[in-house]
Amino acid sequence: MKAAVIQASSQKGRNALLFRCVERAVRKKGWEAVNFGVFQEEEASYSYIQAAVNISMLLESGAVDFVVTGCSSGQGMMLACNSLPGVLCGYVENPSDAYLFGRINGGNAVSYPLGLNFGWAGEINLQATLDSLFAGPFGTGYPPKDAARKQEDTKMLKDIWRKSKKSLAQVLPELDRDLVLGALGRSAVYDYVMQYGKGQGLKDVLRELSEASR
């Protein structure tokens, strides 16, 4: 299983910390952590919307299993992610948020506020939040006495989510050209999806769009 880290340029100063915390949290589960930036030394700027397109590419293709992301408030990234195919993203700002999202909602991405209220010793709350998120299996339900009902509700939610969304292969050609080309220009994500992605149809569309931009 693979957990990816990717966030917008506005919080690239937090990337190394975010990756270290994710790597530490998922190591206990035997998962691999993969860092896609945006890195501190990068000069190019990527918005949270472009990052969300990259997240959709990674998850929709099956190249990774989970994504930890964020922006200054965490809200914009969460909304952008949930607007795109293949991403069921929760907003988490503390350990209880993260624990309940993992156990009850069982999504495949979380967005953390990397700027808002991230003061002195903020890394302690970040690590505790991620540790709680990955503390056990996803989608088990909570509290235990209501677990079966919670699991059924989550199953229904995910069924609605799948049926109400187009595929990313269908959506990308309809989106703003500059937005898509900016996202595809992030070679670390594009190359990873092309190498490890399982959906050939999506990869064909990504390749066509990328080649057309040259």
mmCIF file of C-alpha atoms in Angstrom:
data_model
loop_
_atom_site.group_PDB
_atom_site.id
_atom_site.type_symbol
_atom_site.label_atom_id
_atom_site.label_comp_id
_atom_site.label_asym_id
_atom_site.label_seq_id
_atom_site.Cartn_x
_atom_site.Cartn_y
_atom_site.Cartn_z
ATOM 1 C CA MET A 1 0.000 0.000 0.000
ATOM 2 C CA LYS A 2 1.207 3.491 -0.836
ATOM 3 C CA ALA A 3 0.432 6.815 0.829
ATOM 4 C CA ALA A 4 1.297 9.909 -1.195
ATOM 5 C CA VAL A 5 2.107 13.388 0.042
ATOM 6 C CA ILE A 6 1.357 16.388 -2.167
ATOM 7 C CA GLN A 7 0.373 19.940 -1.289
ATOM 8 C CA ALA A 8 0.084 23.340 -2.933
ATOM 9 C CA SER A 9 2.981 25.775 -3.360
ATOM 10 C CA SER A 10 1.517 28.104 -0.744
ATOM 11 C CA GLN A 11 2.697 25.674 1.931
ATOM 12 C CA LYS A 12 5.804 24.211 0.316
ATOM 13 C CA GLY A 13 7.734 25.133 3.446
ATOM 14 C CA ARG A 14 5.776 22.421 5.275
ATOM 15 C CA ASN A 15 6.426 19.677 2.706
ATOM 16 C CA ALA A 16 9.446 18.056 4.353
ATOM 17 C CA LEU A 17 7.730 18.045 7.759
ATOM 18 C CA LEU A 18 4.496 16.693 6.313
ATOM 19 C CA PHE A 19 6.326 13.883 4.561
ATOM 20 C CA ARG A 20 8.322 12.941 7.666
ATOM 21 C CA CYS A 21 5.138 12.751 9.739
ATOM 22 C CA VAL A 22 3.297 10.688 7.113
ATOM 23 C CA GLU A 23 6.243 8.347 6.661
ATOM 24 C CA ARG A 24 6.428 7.753 10.400
ATOM 25 C CA ALA A 25 2.665 7.157 10.693
ATOM 26 C CA VAL A 26 2.342 4.705 7.788
ATOM 27 C CA ARG A 27 5.515 2.776 8.589
ATOM 28 C CA LYS A 28 3.640 1.117 11.454
ATOM 29 C CA LYS A 29 1.165 -0.277 8.919
ATOM 30 C CA GLY A 30 3.875 -1.497 6.574
ATOM 31 C CA TRP A 31 2.920 1.083 3.944
ATOM 32 C CA GLU A 32 5.254 3.009 1.650
ATOM 33 C CA ALA A 33 5.215 6.817 1.676
ATOM 34 C CA VAL A 34 5.878 8.717 -1.575
ATOM 35 C CA ASN A 35 6.568 12.455 -1.677
ATOM 36 C CA PHE A 36 5.407 14.465 -4.717
ATOM 37 C CA GLY A 37 6.060 17.923 -3.250
ATOM 38 C CA VAL A 38 5.577 20.747 -3.835
ATOM 39 C CA PHE A 39 9.161 20.920 -2.561
ATOM 40 C CA GLN A 40 10.758 23.867 -0.785
ATOM 41 C CA GLU A 41 13.326 24.481 -3.529
ATOM 42 C CA GLU A 42 10.835 24.562 -6.414
ATOM 43 C CA GLU A 43 10.439 27.889 -8.187
ATOM 44 C CA ALA A 44 7.344 26.976 -10.216
ATOM 45 C CA SER A 45 4.031 27.672 -8.490
ATOM 46 C CA TYR A 46 1.203 25.128 -8.267
ATOM 47 C CA SER A 47 -2.234 26.075 -6.973
ATOM 48 C CA TYR A 48 -4.316 23.877 -4.719
ATOM 49 C CA ILE A 49 -6.595 23.180 -7.700
ATOM 50 C CA GLN A 50 -3.690 21.889 -9.787
ATOM 51 C CA ALA A 51 -2.563 19.785 -6.834
ATOM 52 C CA ALA A 52 -6.083 18.363 -6.569
ATOM 53 C CA VAL A 53 -5.965 17.333 -10.251
ATOM 54 C CA ASN A 54 -2.685 15.545 -9.519
ATOM 55 C CA ILE A 55 -4.302 13.834 -6.535
ATOM 56 C CA SER A 56 -7.179 12.669 -8.724
ATOM 57 C CA MET A 57 -4.662 11.324 -11.250
ATOM 58 C CA LEU A 58 -2.820 9.360 -8.564
ATOM 59 C CA LEU A 59 -5.925 7.867 -6.950
ATOM 60 C CA GLU A 60 -8.100 7.330 -10.024
ATOM 61 C CA SER A 61 -5.243 5.488 -11.740
ATOM 62 C CA GLY A 62 -4.584 3.298 -8.713
ATOM 63 C CA ALA A 63 -0.950 4.432 -8.625
ATOM 64 C CA VAL A 64 -1.350 5.130 -4.877
ATOM 65 C CA ASP A 65 -3.891 4.069 -2.256
ATOM 66 C CA PHE A 66 -4.127 7.166 -0.067
ATOM 67 C CA VAL A 67 -3.133 10.836 -0.227
ATOM 68 C CA VAL A 68 -2.271 13.236 2.580
ATOM 69 C CA THR A 69 -2.504 16.834 1.398
ATOM 70 C CA GLY A 70 -3.231 20.315 2.613
ATOM 71 C CA CYS A 71 -3.187 24.036 1.938
ATOM 72 C CA SER A 72 -3.158 27.110 4.159
ATOM 73 C CA SER A 73 -6.611 26.450 5.637
ATOM 74 C CA GLY A 74 -7.073 22.870 4.433
ATOM 75 C CA GLN A 75 -10.596 23.709 3.285
ATOM 76 C CA GLY A 76 -9.880 24.723 -0.310
ATOM 77 C CA MET A 77 -7.854 21.598 -0.982
ATOM 78 C CA MET A 78 -10.571 19.396 0.516
ATOM 79 C CA LEU A 79 -13.234 21.020 -1.656
ATOM 80 C CA ALA A 80 -11.099 20.839 -4.810
ATOM 81 C CA CYS A 81 -10.321 17.168 -4.180
ATOM 82 C CA ASN A 82 -13.958 16.260 -3.649
ATOM 83 C CA SER A 83 -14.872 18.032 -6.900
ATOM 84 C CA LEU A 84 -12.758 15.557 -8.880
ATOM 85 C CA PRO A 85 -13.193 11.854 -9.730
ATOM 86 C CA GLY A 86 -11.740 9.136 -7.563
ATOM 87 C CA VAL A 87 -11.146 11.261 -4.464
ATOM 88 C CA LEU A 88 -13.095 11.059 -1.197
ATOM 89 C CA CYS A 89 -11.284 13.606 0.958
ATOM 90 C CA GLY A 90 -11.861 14.538 4.575
ATOM 91 C CA TYR A 91 -10.801 17.706 6.388
ATOM 92 C CA VAL A 92 -8.846 16.787 9.509
ATOM 93 C CA GLU A 93 -7.282 19.212 11.979
ATOM 94 C CA ASN A 94 -6.794 17.082 15.097
ATOM 95 C CA PRO A 95 -6.412 13.438 16.183
ATOM 96 C CA SER A 96 -10.108 12.840 16.859
ATOM 97 C CA ASP A 97 -11.076 14.210 13.411
ATOM 98 C CA ALA A 98 -8.567 11.902 11.771
ATOM 99 C CA TYR A 99 -9.450 8.844 13.821
ATOM 100 C CA LEU A 100 -13.168 9.170 13.108
ATOM 101 C CA PHE A 101 -12.636 9.865 9.399
ATOM 102 C CA GLY A 102 -10.532 6.740 9.086
ATOM 103 C CA ARG A 103 -12.814 4.463 11.069
ATOM 104 C CA ILE A 104 -16.212 5.806 9.939
ATOM 105 C CA ASN A 105 -15.821 7.402 6.515
ATOM 106 C CA GLY A 106 -12.957 5.311 5.147
ATOM 107 C CA GLY A 107 -12.046 7.818 2.425
ATOM 108 C CA ASN A 108 -8.825 7.856 0.447
ATOM 109 C CA ALA A 109 -7.468 11.344 1.156
ATOM 110 C CA VAL A 110 -7.237 13.897 3.935
ATOM 111 C CA SER A 111 -6.549 17.618 3.853
ATOM 112 C CA TYR A 112 -4.778 19.256 6.790
ATOM 113 C CA PRO A 113 -4.583 23.003 7.615
ATOM 114 C CA LEU A 114 -0.871 23.655 7.122
ATOM 115 C CA GLY A 115 -1.068 27.391 7.788
ATOM 116 C CA LEU A 116 -4.139 28.187 9.891
ATOM 117 C CA ASN A 117 -3.398 27.838 13.621
ATOM 118 C CA PHE A 118 -0.119 26.056 12.824
ATOM 119 C CA GLY A 119 1.886 27.758 15.542
ATOM 120 C CA TRP A 120 4.664 26.809 17.907
ATOM 121 C CA ALA A 121 4.813 22.982 18.344
ATOM 122 C CA GLY A 122 2.300 22.569 15.510
ATOM 123 C CA GLU A 123 4.263 19.544 14.343
ATOM 124 C CA ILE A 124 3.170 17.686 17.485
ATOM 125 C CA ASN A 125 -0.503 17.972 16.566
ATOM 126 C CA LEU A 126 0.285 17.073 12.941
ATOM 127 C CA GLN A 127 2.066 13.876 13.951
ATOM 128 C CA ALA A 128 -0.610 12.913 16.469
ATOM 129 C CA THR A 129 -3.314 13.536 13.865
ATOM 130 C CA LEU A 130 -1.637 11.306 11.284
ATOM 131 C CA ASP A 131 -0.899 8.613 13.861
ATOM 132 C CA SER A 132 -4.608 8.564 14.750
ATOM 133 C CA LEU A 133 -5.614 8.428 11.102
ATOM 134 C CA PHE A 134 -3.523 5.347 10.423
ATOM 135 C CA ALA A 135 -4.074 3.771 13.850
ATOM 136 C CA GLY A 136 -6.161 0.891 12.521
ATOM 137 C CA PRO A 137 -8.108 -0.442 9.549
ATOM 138 C CA PHE A 138 -10.238 2.012 7.589
ATOM 139 C CA GLY A 139 -14.012 1.761 7.474
ATOM 140 C CA THR A 140 -14.499 -0.369 10.580
ATOM 141 C CA GLY A 141 -17.183 1.900 12.029
ATOM 142 C CA TYR A 142 -17.332 3.788 15.325
ATOM 143 C CA PRO A 143 -18.426 3.476 18.078
ATOM 144 C CA PRO A 144 -18.243 -0.332 18.160
ATOM 145 C CA LYS A 145 -21.917 -0.721 19.123
ATOM 146 C CA ASP A 146 -22.925 1.174 15.954
ATOM 147 C CA ALA A 147 -20.223 -0.239 13.697
ATOM 148 C CA ALA A 148 -22.531 -2.238 11.420
ATOM 149 C CA ARG A 149 -24.841 0.733 10.805
ATOM 150 C CA LYS A 150 -21.895 3.048 10.188
ATOM 151 C CA GLN A 151 -20.414 0.608 7.687
ATOM 152 C CA GLU A 152 -23.718 0.436 5.794
ATOM 153 C CA ASP A 153 -23.964 4.246 5.714
ATOM 154 C CA THR A 154 -20.412 4.510 4.376
ATOM 155 C CA LYS A 155 -21.114 1.858 1.753
ATOM 156 C CA MET A 156 -24.169 3.837 0.609
ATOM 157 C CA LEU A 157 -22.210 7.102 0.535
ATOM 158 C CA LYS A 158 -19.476 5.575 -1.606
ATOM 159 C CA ASP A 159 -22.044 4.080 -3.960
ATOM 160 C CA ILE A 160 -23.606 7.529 -4.469
ATOM 161 C CA TRP A 161 -20.126 9.042 -4.860
ATOM 162 C CA ARG A 162 -19.175 6.575 -7.592
ATOM 163 C CA LYS A 163 -22.449 6.877 -9.502
ATOM 164 C CA SER A 164 -22.525 10.668 -9.417
ATOM 165 C CA LYS A 165 -19.034 11.158 -10.852
ATOM 166 C CA LYS A 166 -17.640 10.921 -14.355
ATOM 167 C CA SER A 167 -14.275 9.267 -14.801
ATOM 168 C CA LEU A 168 -11.177 11.467 -14.816
ATOM 169 C CA ALA A 169 -10.542 10.374 -18.412
ATOM 170 C CA GLN A 170 -13.898 11.967 -19.322
ATOM 171 C CA VAL A 171 -13.405 15.075 -17.193
ATOM 172 C CA LEU A 172 -9.874 16.155 -18.117
ATOM 173 C CA PRO A 173 -10.634 17.168 -21.739
ATOM 174 C CA GLU A 174 -13.492 19.368 -20.470
ATOM 175 C CA LEU A 175 -11.420 21.289 -17.922
ATOM 176 C CA ASP A 176 -9.542 24.550 -18.418
ATOM 177 C CA ARG A 177 -6.590 23.799 -20.704
ATOM 178 C CA ASP A 178 -4.035 25.758 -18.662
ATOM 179 C CA LEU A 179 -5.153 24.033 -15.465
ATOM 180 C CA VAL A 180 -4.761 20.578 -17.007
ATOM 181 C CA LEU A 181 -1.432 21.315 -18.683
ATOM 182 C CA GLY A 182 -0.109 22.786 -15.448
ATOM 183 C CA ALA A 183 -1.036 19.610 -13.593
ATOM 184 C CA LEU A 184 0.373 17.359 -16.319
ATOM 185 C CA GLY A 185 3.546 19.430 -16.283
ATOM 186 C CA ARG A 186 4.306 18.075 -12.823
ATOM 187 C CA SER A 187 6.510 15.315 -14.196
ATOM 188 C CA ALA A 188 6.980 13.539 -10.856
ATOM 189 C CA VAL A 189 3.240 12.808 -10.743
ATOM 190 C CA TYR A 190 2.760 12.215 -14.468
ATOM 191 C CA ASP A 191 5.689 9.785 -14.730
ATOM 192 C CA TYR A 192 4.612 7.925 -11.582
ATOM 193 C CA VAL A 193 1.064 7.480 -12.865
ATOM 194 C CA MET A 194 2.327 6.283 -16.237
ATOM 195 C CA GLN A 195 4.600 3.750 -14.543
ATOM 196 C CA TYR A 196 2.387 2.487 -11.724
ATOM 197 C CA GLY A 197 -1.167 3.413 -12.771
ATOM 198 C CA LYS A 198 -3.507 0.502 -13.472
ATOM 199 C CA GLY A 199 -6.096 2.206 -15.674
ATOM 200 C CA GLN A 200 -4.875 2.094 -19.270
ATOM 201 C CA GLY A 201 -7.749 4.250 -20.527
ATOM 202 C CA LEU A 202 -6.810 7.099 -18.209
ATOM 203 C CA LYS A 203 -3.140 6.761 -19.054
ATOM 204 C CA ASP A 204 -3.950 6.961 -22.768
ATOM 205 C CA VAL A 205 -5.853 10.228 -22.214
ATOM 206 C CA LEU A 206 -3.044 11.652 -20.078
ATOM 207 C CA ARG A 207 -0.506 10.764 -22.760
ATOM 208 C CA GLU A 208 -2.610 12.325 -25.530
ATOM 209 C CA LEU A 209 -3.098 15.546 -23.603
ATOM 210 C CA SER A 210 0.567 15.728 -22.668
ATOM 211 C CA GLU A 211 1.751 15.133 -26.241
ATOM 212 C CA ALA A 212 -0.715 17.638 -27.650
ATOM 213 C CA SER A 213 0.758 20.343 -25.412
ATOM 214 C CA ARG A 214 4.282 19.985 -26.831
#
